[in-house]
XYZ file of C-alpha atoms in Angstrom:
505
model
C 78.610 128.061 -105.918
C 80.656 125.357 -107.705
C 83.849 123.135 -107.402
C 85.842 123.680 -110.493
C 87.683 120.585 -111.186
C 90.421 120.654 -113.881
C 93.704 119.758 -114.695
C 95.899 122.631 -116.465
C 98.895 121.988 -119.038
C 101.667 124.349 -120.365
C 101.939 123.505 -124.045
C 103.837 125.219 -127.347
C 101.385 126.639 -129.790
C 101.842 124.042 -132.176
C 100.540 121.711 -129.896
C 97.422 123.124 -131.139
C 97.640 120.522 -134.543
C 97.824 117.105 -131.991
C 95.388 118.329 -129.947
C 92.855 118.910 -132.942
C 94.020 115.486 -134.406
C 93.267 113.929 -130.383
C 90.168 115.321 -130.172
C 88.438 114.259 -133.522
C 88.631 111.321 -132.603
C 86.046 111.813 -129.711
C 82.325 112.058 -129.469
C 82.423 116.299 -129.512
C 79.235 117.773 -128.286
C 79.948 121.594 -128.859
C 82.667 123.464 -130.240
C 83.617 127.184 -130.127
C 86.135 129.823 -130.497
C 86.357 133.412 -128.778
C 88.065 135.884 -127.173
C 88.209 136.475 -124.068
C 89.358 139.466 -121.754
C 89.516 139.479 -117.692
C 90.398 141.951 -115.787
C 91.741 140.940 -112.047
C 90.948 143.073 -108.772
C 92.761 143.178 -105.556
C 93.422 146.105 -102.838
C 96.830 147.928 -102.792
C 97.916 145.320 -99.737
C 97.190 142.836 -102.189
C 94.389 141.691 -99.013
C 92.693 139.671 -101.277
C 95.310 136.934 -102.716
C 96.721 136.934 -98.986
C 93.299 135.038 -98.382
C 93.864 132.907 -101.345
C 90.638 134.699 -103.344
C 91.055 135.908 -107.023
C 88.424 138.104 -107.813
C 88.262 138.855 -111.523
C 85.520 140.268 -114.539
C 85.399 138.327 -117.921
C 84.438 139.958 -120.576
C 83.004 138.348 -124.251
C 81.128 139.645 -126.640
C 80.178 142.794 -124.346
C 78.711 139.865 -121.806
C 80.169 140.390 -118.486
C 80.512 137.592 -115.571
C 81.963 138.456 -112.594
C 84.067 135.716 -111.215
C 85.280 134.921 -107.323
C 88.088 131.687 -106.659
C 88.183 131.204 -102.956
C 90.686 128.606 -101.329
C 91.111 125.360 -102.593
C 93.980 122.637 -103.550
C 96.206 121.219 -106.203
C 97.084 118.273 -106.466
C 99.983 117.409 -109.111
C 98.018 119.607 -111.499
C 94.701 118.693 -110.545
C 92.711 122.087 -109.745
C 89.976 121.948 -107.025
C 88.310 125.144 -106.689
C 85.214 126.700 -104.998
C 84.180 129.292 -107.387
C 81.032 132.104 -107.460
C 79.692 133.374 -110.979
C 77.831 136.436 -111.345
C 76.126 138.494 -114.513
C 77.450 141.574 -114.657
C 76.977 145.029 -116.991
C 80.698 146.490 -116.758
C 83.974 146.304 -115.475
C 83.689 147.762 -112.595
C 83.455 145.191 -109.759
C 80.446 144.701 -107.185
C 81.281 142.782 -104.822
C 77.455 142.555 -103.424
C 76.663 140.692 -106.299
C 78.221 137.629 -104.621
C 76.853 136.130 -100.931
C 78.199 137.854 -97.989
C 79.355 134.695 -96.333
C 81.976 134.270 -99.211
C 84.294 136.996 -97.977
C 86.481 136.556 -94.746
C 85.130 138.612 -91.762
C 88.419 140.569 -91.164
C 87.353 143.481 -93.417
C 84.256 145.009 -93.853
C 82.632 144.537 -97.236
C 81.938 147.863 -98.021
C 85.271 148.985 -97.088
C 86.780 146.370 -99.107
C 84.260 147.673 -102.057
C 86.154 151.093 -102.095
C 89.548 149.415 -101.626
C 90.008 147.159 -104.833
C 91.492 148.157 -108.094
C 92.559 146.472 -111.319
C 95.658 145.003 -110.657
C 96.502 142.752 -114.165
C 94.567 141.747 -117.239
C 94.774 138.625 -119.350
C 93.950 138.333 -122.851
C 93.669 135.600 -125.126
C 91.689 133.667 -127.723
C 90.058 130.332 -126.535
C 89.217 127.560 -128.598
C 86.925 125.315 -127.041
C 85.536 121.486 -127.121
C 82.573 120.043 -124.872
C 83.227 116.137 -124.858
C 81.115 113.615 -124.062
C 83.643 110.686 -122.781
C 82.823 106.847 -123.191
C 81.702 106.701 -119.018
C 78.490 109.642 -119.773
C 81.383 112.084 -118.224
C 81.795 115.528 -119.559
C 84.865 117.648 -120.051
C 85.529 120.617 -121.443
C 88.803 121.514 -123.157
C 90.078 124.813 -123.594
C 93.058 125.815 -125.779
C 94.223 129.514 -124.224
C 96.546 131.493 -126.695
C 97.012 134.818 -126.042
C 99.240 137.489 -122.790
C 99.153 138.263 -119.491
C 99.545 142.350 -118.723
C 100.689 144.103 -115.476
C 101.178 147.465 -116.516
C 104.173 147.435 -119.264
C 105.342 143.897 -118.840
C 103.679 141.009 -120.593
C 103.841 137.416 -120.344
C 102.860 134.609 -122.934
C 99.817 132.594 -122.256
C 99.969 128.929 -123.948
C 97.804 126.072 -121.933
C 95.390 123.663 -122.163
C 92.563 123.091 -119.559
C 90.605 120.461 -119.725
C 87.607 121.056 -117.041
C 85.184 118.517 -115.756
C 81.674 119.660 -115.951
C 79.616 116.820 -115.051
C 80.605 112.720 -113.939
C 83.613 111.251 -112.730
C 87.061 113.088 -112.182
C 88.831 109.498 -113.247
C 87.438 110.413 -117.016
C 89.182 113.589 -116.807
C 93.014 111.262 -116.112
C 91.986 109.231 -119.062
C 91.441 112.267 -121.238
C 94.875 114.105 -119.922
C 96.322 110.452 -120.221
C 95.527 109.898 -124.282
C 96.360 113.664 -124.993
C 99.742 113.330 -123.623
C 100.597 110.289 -125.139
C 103.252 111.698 -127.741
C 104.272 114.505 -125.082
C 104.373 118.577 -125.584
C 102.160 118.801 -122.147
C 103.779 119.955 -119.116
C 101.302 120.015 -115.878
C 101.128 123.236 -114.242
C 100.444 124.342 -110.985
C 100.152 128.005 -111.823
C 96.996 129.397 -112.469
C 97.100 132.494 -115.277
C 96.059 134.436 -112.027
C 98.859 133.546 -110.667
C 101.163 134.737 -112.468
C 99.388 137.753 -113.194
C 100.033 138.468 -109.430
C 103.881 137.745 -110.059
C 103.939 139.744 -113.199
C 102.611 142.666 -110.960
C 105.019 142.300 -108.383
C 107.672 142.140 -110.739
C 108.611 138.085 -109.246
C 111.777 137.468 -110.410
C 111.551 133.276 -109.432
C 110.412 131.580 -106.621
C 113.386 130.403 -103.599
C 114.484 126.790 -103.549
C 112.786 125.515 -100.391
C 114.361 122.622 -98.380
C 111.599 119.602 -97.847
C 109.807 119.908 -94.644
C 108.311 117.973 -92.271
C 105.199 116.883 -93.019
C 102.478 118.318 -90.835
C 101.042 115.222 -89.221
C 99.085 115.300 -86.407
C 98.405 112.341 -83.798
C 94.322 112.153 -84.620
C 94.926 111.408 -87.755
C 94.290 107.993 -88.698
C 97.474 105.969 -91.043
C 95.629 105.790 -94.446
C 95.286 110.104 -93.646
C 98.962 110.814 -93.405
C 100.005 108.543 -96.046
C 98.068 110.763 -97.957
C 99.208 113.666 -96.536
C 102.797 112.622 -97.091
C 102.169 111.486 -100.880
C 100.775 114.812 -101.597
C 103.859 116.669 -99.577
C 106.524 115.264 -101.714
C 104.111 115.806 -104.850
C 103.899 119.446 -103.711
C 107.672 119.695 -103.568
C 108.211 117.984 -106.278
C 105.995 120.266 -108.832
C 107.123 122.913 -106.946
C 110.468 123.043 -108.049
C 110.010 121.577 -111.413
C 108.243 124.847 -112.125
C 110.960 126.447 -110.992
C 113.128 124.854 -112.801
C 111.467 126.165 -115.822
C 111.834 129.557 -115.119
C 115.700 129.413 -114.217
C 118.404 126.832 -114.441
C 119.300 125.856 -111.386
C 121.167 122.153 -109.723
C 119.537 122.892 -106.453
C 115.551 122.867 -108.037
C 116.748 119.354 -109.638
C 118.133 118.345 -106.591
C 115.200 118.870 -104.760
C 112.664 117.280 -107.248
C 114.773 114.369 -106.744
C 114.579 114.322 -102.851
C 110.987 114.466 -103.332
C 111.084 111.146 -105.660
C 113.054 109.484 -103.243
C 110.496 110.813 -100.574
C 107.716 109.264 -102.349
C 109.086 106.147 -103.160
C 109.966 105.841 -99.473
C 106.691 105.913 -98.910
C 105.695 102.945 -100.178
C 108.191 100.890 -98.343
C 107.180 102.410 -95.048
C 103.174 101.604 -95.835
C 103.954 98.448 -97.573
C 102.997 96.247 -94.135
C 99.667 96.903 -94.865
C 99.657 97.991 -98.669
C 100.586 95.185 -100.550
C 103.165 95.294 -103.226
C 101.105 95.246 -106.405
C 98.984 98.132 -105.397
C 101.874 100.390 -106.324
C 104.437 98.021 -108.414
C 103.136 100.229 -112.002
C 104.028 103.408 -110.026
C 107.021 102.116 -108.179
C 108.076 100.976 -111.632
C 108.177 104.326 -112.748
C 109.635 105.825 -110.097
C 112.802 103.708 -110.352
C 112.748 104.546 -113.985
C 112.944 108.410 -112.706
C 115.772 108.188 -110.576
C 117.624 106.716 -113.204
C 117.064 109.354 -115.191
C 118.137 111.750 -112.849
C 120.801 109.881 -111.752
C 123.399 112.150 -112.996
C 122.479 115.303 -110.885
C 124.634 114.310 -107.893
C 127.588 114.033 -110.277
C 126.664 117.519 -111.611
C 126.463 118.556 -107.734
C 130.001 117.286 -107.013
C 131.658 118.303 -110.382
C 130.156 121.915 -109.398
C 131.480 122.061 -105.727
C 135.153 121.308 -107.198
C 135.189 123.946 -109.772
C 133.708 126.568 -107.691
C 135.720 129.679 -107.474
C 138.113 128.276 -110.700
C 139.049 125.302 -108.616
C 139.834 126.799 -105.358
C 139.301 123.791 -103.459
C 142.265 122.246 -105.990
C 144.486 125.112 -104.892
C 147.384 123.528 -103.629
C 147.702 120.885 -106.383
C 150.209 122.073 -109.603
C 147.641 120.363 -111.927
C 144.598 122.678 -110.597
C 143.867 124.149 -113.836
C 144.440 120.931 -115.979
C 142.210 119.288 -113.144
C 139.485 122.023 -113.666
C 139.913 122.070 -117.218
C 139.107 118.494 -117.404
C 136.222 118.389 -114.834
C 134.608 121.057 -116.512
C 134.684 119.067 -119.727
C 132.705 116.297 -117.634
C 129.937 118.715 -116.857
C 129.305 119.956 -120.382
C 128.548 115.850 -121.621
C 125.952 115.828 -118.849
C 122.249 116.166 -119.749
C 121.367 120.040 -120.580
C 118.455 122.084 -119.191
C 116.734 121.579 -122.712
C 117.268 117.904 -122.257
C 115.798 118.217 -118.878
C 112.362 120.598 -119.898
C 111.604 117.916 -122.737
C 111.649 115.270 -120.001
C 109.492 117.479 -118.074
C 107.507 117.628 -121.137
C 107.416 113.753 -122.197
C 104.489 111.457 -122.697
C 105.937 109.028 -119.796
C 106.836 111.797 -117.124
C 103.575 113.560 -117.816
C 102.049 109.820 -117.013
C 103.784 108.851 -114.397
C 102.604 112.216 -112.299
C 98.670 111.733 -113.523
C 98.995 108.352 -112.437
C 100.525 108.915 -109.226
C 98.274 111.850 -109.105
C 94.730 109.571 -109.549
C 95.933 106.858 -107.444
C 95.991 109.450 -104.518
C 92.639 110.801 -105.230
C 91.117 107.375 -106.134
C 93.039 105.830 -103.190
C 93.720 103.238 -105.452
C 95.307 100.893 -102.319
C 92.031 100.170 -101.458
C 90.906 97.353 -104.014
C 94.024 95.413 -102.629
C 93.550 95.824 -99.304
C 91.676 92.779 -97.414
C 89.184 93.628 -94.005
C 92.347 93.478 -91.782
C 94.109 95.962 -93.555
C 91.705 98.441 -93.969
C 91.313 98.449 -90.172
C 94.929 99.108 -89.854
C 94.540 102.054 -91.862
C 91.905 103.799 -90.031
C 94.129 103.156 -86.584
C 95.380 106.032 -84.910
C 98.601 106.797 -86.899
C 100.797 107.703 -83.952
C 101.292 103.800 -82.730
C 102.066 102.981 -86.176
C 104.654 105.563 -86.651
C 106.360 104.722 -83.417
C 106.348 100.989 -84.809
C 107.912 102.278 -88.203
C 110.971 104.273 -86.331
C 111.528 101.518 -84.365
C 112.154 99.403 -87.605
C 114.377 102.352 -88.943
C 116.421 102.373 -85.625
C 116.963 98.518 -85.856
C 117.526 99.146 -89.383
C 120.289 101.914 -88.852
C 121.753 100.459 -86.096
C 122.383 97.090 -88.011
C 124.167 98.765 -90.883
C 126.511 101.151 -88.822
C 128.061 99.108 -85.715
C 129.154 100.508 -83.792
C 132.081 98.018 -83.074
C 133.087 98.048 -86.423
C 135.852 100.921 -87.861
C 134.075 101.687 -91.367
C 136.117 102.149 -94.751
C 135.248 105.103 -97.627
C 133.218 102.046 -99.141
C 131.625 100.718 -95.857
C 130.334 104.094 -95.679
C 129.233 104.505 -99.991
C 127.826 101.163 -99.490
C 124.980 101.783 -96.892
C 124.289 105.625 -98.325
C 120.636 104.634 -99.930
C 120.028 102.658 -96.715
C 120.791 106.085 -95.047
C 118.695 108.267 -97.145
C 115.539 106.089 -96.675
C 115.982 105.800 -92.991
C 115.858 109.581 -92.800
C 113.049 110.138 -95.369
C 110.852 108.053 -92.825
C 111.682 110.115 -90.118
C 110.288 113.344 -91.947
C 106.875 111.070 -92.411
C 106.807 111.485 -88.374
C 108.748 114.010 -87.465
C 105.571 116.722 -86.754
C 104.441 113.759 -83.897
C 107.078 114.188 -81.490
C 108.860 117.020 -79.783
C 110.826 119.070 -82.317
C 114.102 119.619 -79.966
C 114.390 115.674 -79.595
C 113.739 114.935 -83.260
C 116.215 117.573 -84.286
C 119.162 116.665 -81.655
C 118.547 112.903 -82.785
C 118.561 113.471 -86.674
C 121.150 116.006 -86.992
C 124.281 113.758 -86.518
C 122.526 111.596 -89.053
C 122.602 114.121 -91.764
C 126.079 114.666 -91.155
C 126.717 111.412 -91.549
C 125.092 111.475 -95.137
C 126.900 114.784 -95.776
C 129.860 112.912 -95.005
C 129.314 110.631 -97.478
C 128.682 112.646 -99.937
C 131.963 114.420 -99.516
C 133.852 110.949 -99.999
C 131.546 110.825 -103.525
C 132.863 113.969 -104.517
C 136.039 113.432 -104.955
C 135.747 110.620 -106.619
C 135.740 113.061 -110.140
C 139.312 113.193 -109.329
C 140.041 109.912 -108.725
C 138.723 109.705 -112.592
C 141.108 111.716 -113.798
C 144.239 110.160 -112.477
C 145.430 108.003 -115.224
C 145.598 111.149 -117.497
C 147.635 113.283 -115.435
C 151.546 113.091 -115.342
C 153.574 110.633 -112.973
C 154.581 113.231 -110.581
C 150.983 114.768 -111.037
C 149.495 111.500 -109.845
C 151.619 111.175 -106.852
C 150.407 114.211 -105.529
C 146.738 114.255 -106.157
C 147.101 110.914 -104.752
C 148.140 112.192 -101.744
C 146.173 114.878 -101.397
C 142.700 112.926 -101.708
C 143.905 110.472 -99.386
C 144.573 113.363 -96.526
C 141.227 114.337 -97.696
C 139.622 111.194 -97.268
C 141.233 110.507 -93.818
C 140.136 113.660 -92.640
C 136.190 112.756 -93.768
C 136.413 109.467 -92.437
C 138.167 110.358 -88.516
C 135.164 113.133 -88.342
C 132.822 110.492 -89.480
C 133.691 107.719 -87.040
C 132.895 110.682 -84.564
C 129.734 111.482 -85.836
C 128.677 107.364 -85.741
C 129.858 106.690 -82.288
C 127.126 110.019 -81.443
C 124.632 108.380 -83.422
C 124.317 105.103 -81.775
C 125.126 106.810 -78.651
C 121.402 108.376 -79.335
C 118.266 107.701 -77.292
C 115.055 107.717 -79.465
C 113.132 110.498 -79.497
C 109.874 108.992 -80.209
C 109.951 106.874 -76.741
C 110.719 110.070 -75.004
């Protein structure tokens, strides 16, 4: 048995030329090209990939190896995989070829021997370096160019692995990290397998998925859900950005962007024992990030008033000049082209190996003294308690509750709001679900709330071009709107502060 360990990129196929030109300027040990054809297995109940194994026969040169993936992790593009090589004579599988102990219990091997069937095939040529990096470490990199086949659909193939075979996984960063440098390398979490499987199934795209609570669990010690939460909002976040890809779609962005602010949350909640300047490159980045998808909101708000040809505008005469207009605003905002080559730039694609390395490297550790690191193997339940009490004080500060709040009282303490409620999905898992969900709820409505104030603010841009009469009325009508928000919104606070903790429950 070994670990594969390798980080996998979607590329164009003239990516092929920078690569070559990256590459001679290493120390290469062996080079090769061939073609390669694999044939995937799994039972009609697909029994196999609902265990998370890939079972699969390569063939080259009429030399057969019989290959099984069992379960494993990715980590912002970083493969870790137990897998189980066997010589074979023919493409017809044998499972016995492989140890018993590999396959799960539930189903006799024998039975499962008769079961399986090709499923999908991928084909493609495979051009191949063996690099001997500056540390003794050795990678391999593999340029794949060829299809994927489930029965009469096919599916272009176009990546770049780049595999460690023997030293230090931090060499294999540093290689991804000088190949990206001009950009035209997108990491992928999808293995070729993968989307054979989809291709079979004829998968259409994947469902936007709200972020969830991360699974924390009170024996865990701090430093082990900070890590756990890191790699949660990475896991969102590459989630969607993949789906992104495959469709357009505002929600994916939007929720690539609540996994950034996630993240970056992170950092503030941790940052009583991790000092500043473990993260301050990364954090850097991040606030570069946001920037850059700064505009999505907008998009978000521009969308909900033109819905259904400006329905929510229906009782204004200027509707369609109003939609007209708004629509205008959407088509100067940054297109989904604009978006895949950011996905595809030299500084995203560093930004997520960084953030990527420093999870696996725990690179807080260096700048953490004796004291610290004892804090961070503490039972995390104590310290999370200790954090939502500092978010409570924190909300509670910003929102009194003696105080009648304006549409800007309310705009001005929305990023305070979002980061209050990103810590409490660090926790959440900790505590009794009915508590933590009759507690937060009124607190999302109160960000919802502000949000709807934000949205009409679009309008408020287009006042100046409208006629006099015009402007009297949508004057009018956004300030019914508004007073409506905010009456339902002073509601909504007064329940909030009226709320008892759940974590001291």
């Amino acid at each position: 048995m070994e670990t594969e360990i390798e980080l996998k990129f979607f590329v164009s196929p003239d990516f092929s030329d920078i690569l070559k030109q990256k590459i001679a300027d290493t120390k290469v040990l062996q080079h090769s090209c061939k073609d390669l054809g694999n044939t995937y297995f799994d039972t009609p109940d697909h029994w196999l990939r609902k265990h998370d194994i890939g079972l699969r026969i390569r063939r080259s040169d009429d030399v057969f190896v019989q290959t099984v993936k069992t379960s494993g992790r990715v980590v912002a593009g970083l493969h870790q995989r137990p897998e189980y090589n066997a010589e074979h004579n023919s493409n017809e599988p044998n499972l016995f070829l492989h140890p018993d102990d590999i396959w799960p219990s539930e189903r006799d091997v024998q039975v499962l021997q008769q079961e399986i069937a090709p499923l999908f095939s991928t084909n493609f040529q495979r051009e191949q370096w063996l690099l001997s990096m500056p540390d003794g470490s050795h990678i391999e990199v593999a340029f794949d160019q060829g299809v994927v086949i489930a029965g009469d659909q096919q599916s272009p193939i176009c990546e770049v692995e780049l595999e460690l075979k023997s030293g230090q996984t931090e060499s294999l960063f540093t290689l991804a990290r000088i190949l990206s440098d001009q950009g035209g390398m997108r990491l992928g979490n999808l293995s070729k397998a993968a989307r054979g499987y989809r291709l079979a199934q004829n998968h259409v795209s994947d469902p936007v998925l709200h972020f969830d609570l991360v699974s924390t669990e009170p024996k865990q010690t701090v430093e082990e859900c900070f890590i756990q939460s890191l790699e949660h909002g990475l896991s969102h976040w590459h989630y969607h950005e993949q789906l992104y890809t495959e469709c357009e779609s505002v929600e994916a962005l939007e929720q690539i962007d609540y996994a950034i602010g996630f993240t970056r949350q992170l950092f503030y909640v941790y940052g009583g024992i991790i000092p500043r300047r473990a993260s301050s490159l990364l954090r850097q980045e991040f606030k570069w990030l946001e920037e850059e998808l700064s505009w999505i909101k907008q998009l978000q708000f521009l969308n909900d008033l033109t819905e259904d040809r400006g329905y929510t505008l229906r009782k204004l005469d200027c509707q369609k000049q109003l939609v007209l207009a708004l629509n205008q605003q959407k088509e100067v905002l940054p297109s989904r082209e604009s978006m895949i080559r950011l996905f595809e730039s030299a500084r995203y694609t560093a930004m997520l190996l960084d953030l990527s390395r420093w999870i696996l490297s725990r690179g807080w550790q260096p700048f953490l003294d004796e004291k610290a690191r004892g804090k961070m193997m503490e039972d995390v339940k104590p310290f999370a308690i200790k954090q939502l009490d500092r978010s409570w004080a924190e909300l509670i500060e910003i929102f009194p509750v003696e105080r009648e709040f304006s549409r800007q009282d309310y705009i001005d303490q929305q990023t305070l709001l979002k980061r209050n409620l990103y810590t409490g999905l660090a926790f959440a898992s900790l505590f009794d679900l009915e508590l933590r969900t009759k507690f937060r709820l009124p607190w999302v409505d109160l960000l919802e709330g502000i949000e709807d104030l934000l949205c009409l603010m679009p309008l408020q841009l287009l006042h100046e071009d409208l006629e006099p009469d015009q402007q009297d009325q949508l004057e009018r009508w956004i300030r019914r709107q508004e007073v409506s928000i905010l009456h339902a919104m002073e509601q909504t606070r007064a329940r909030c502060t009226e709320l008892q903790p759940y974590w001291h429950s």
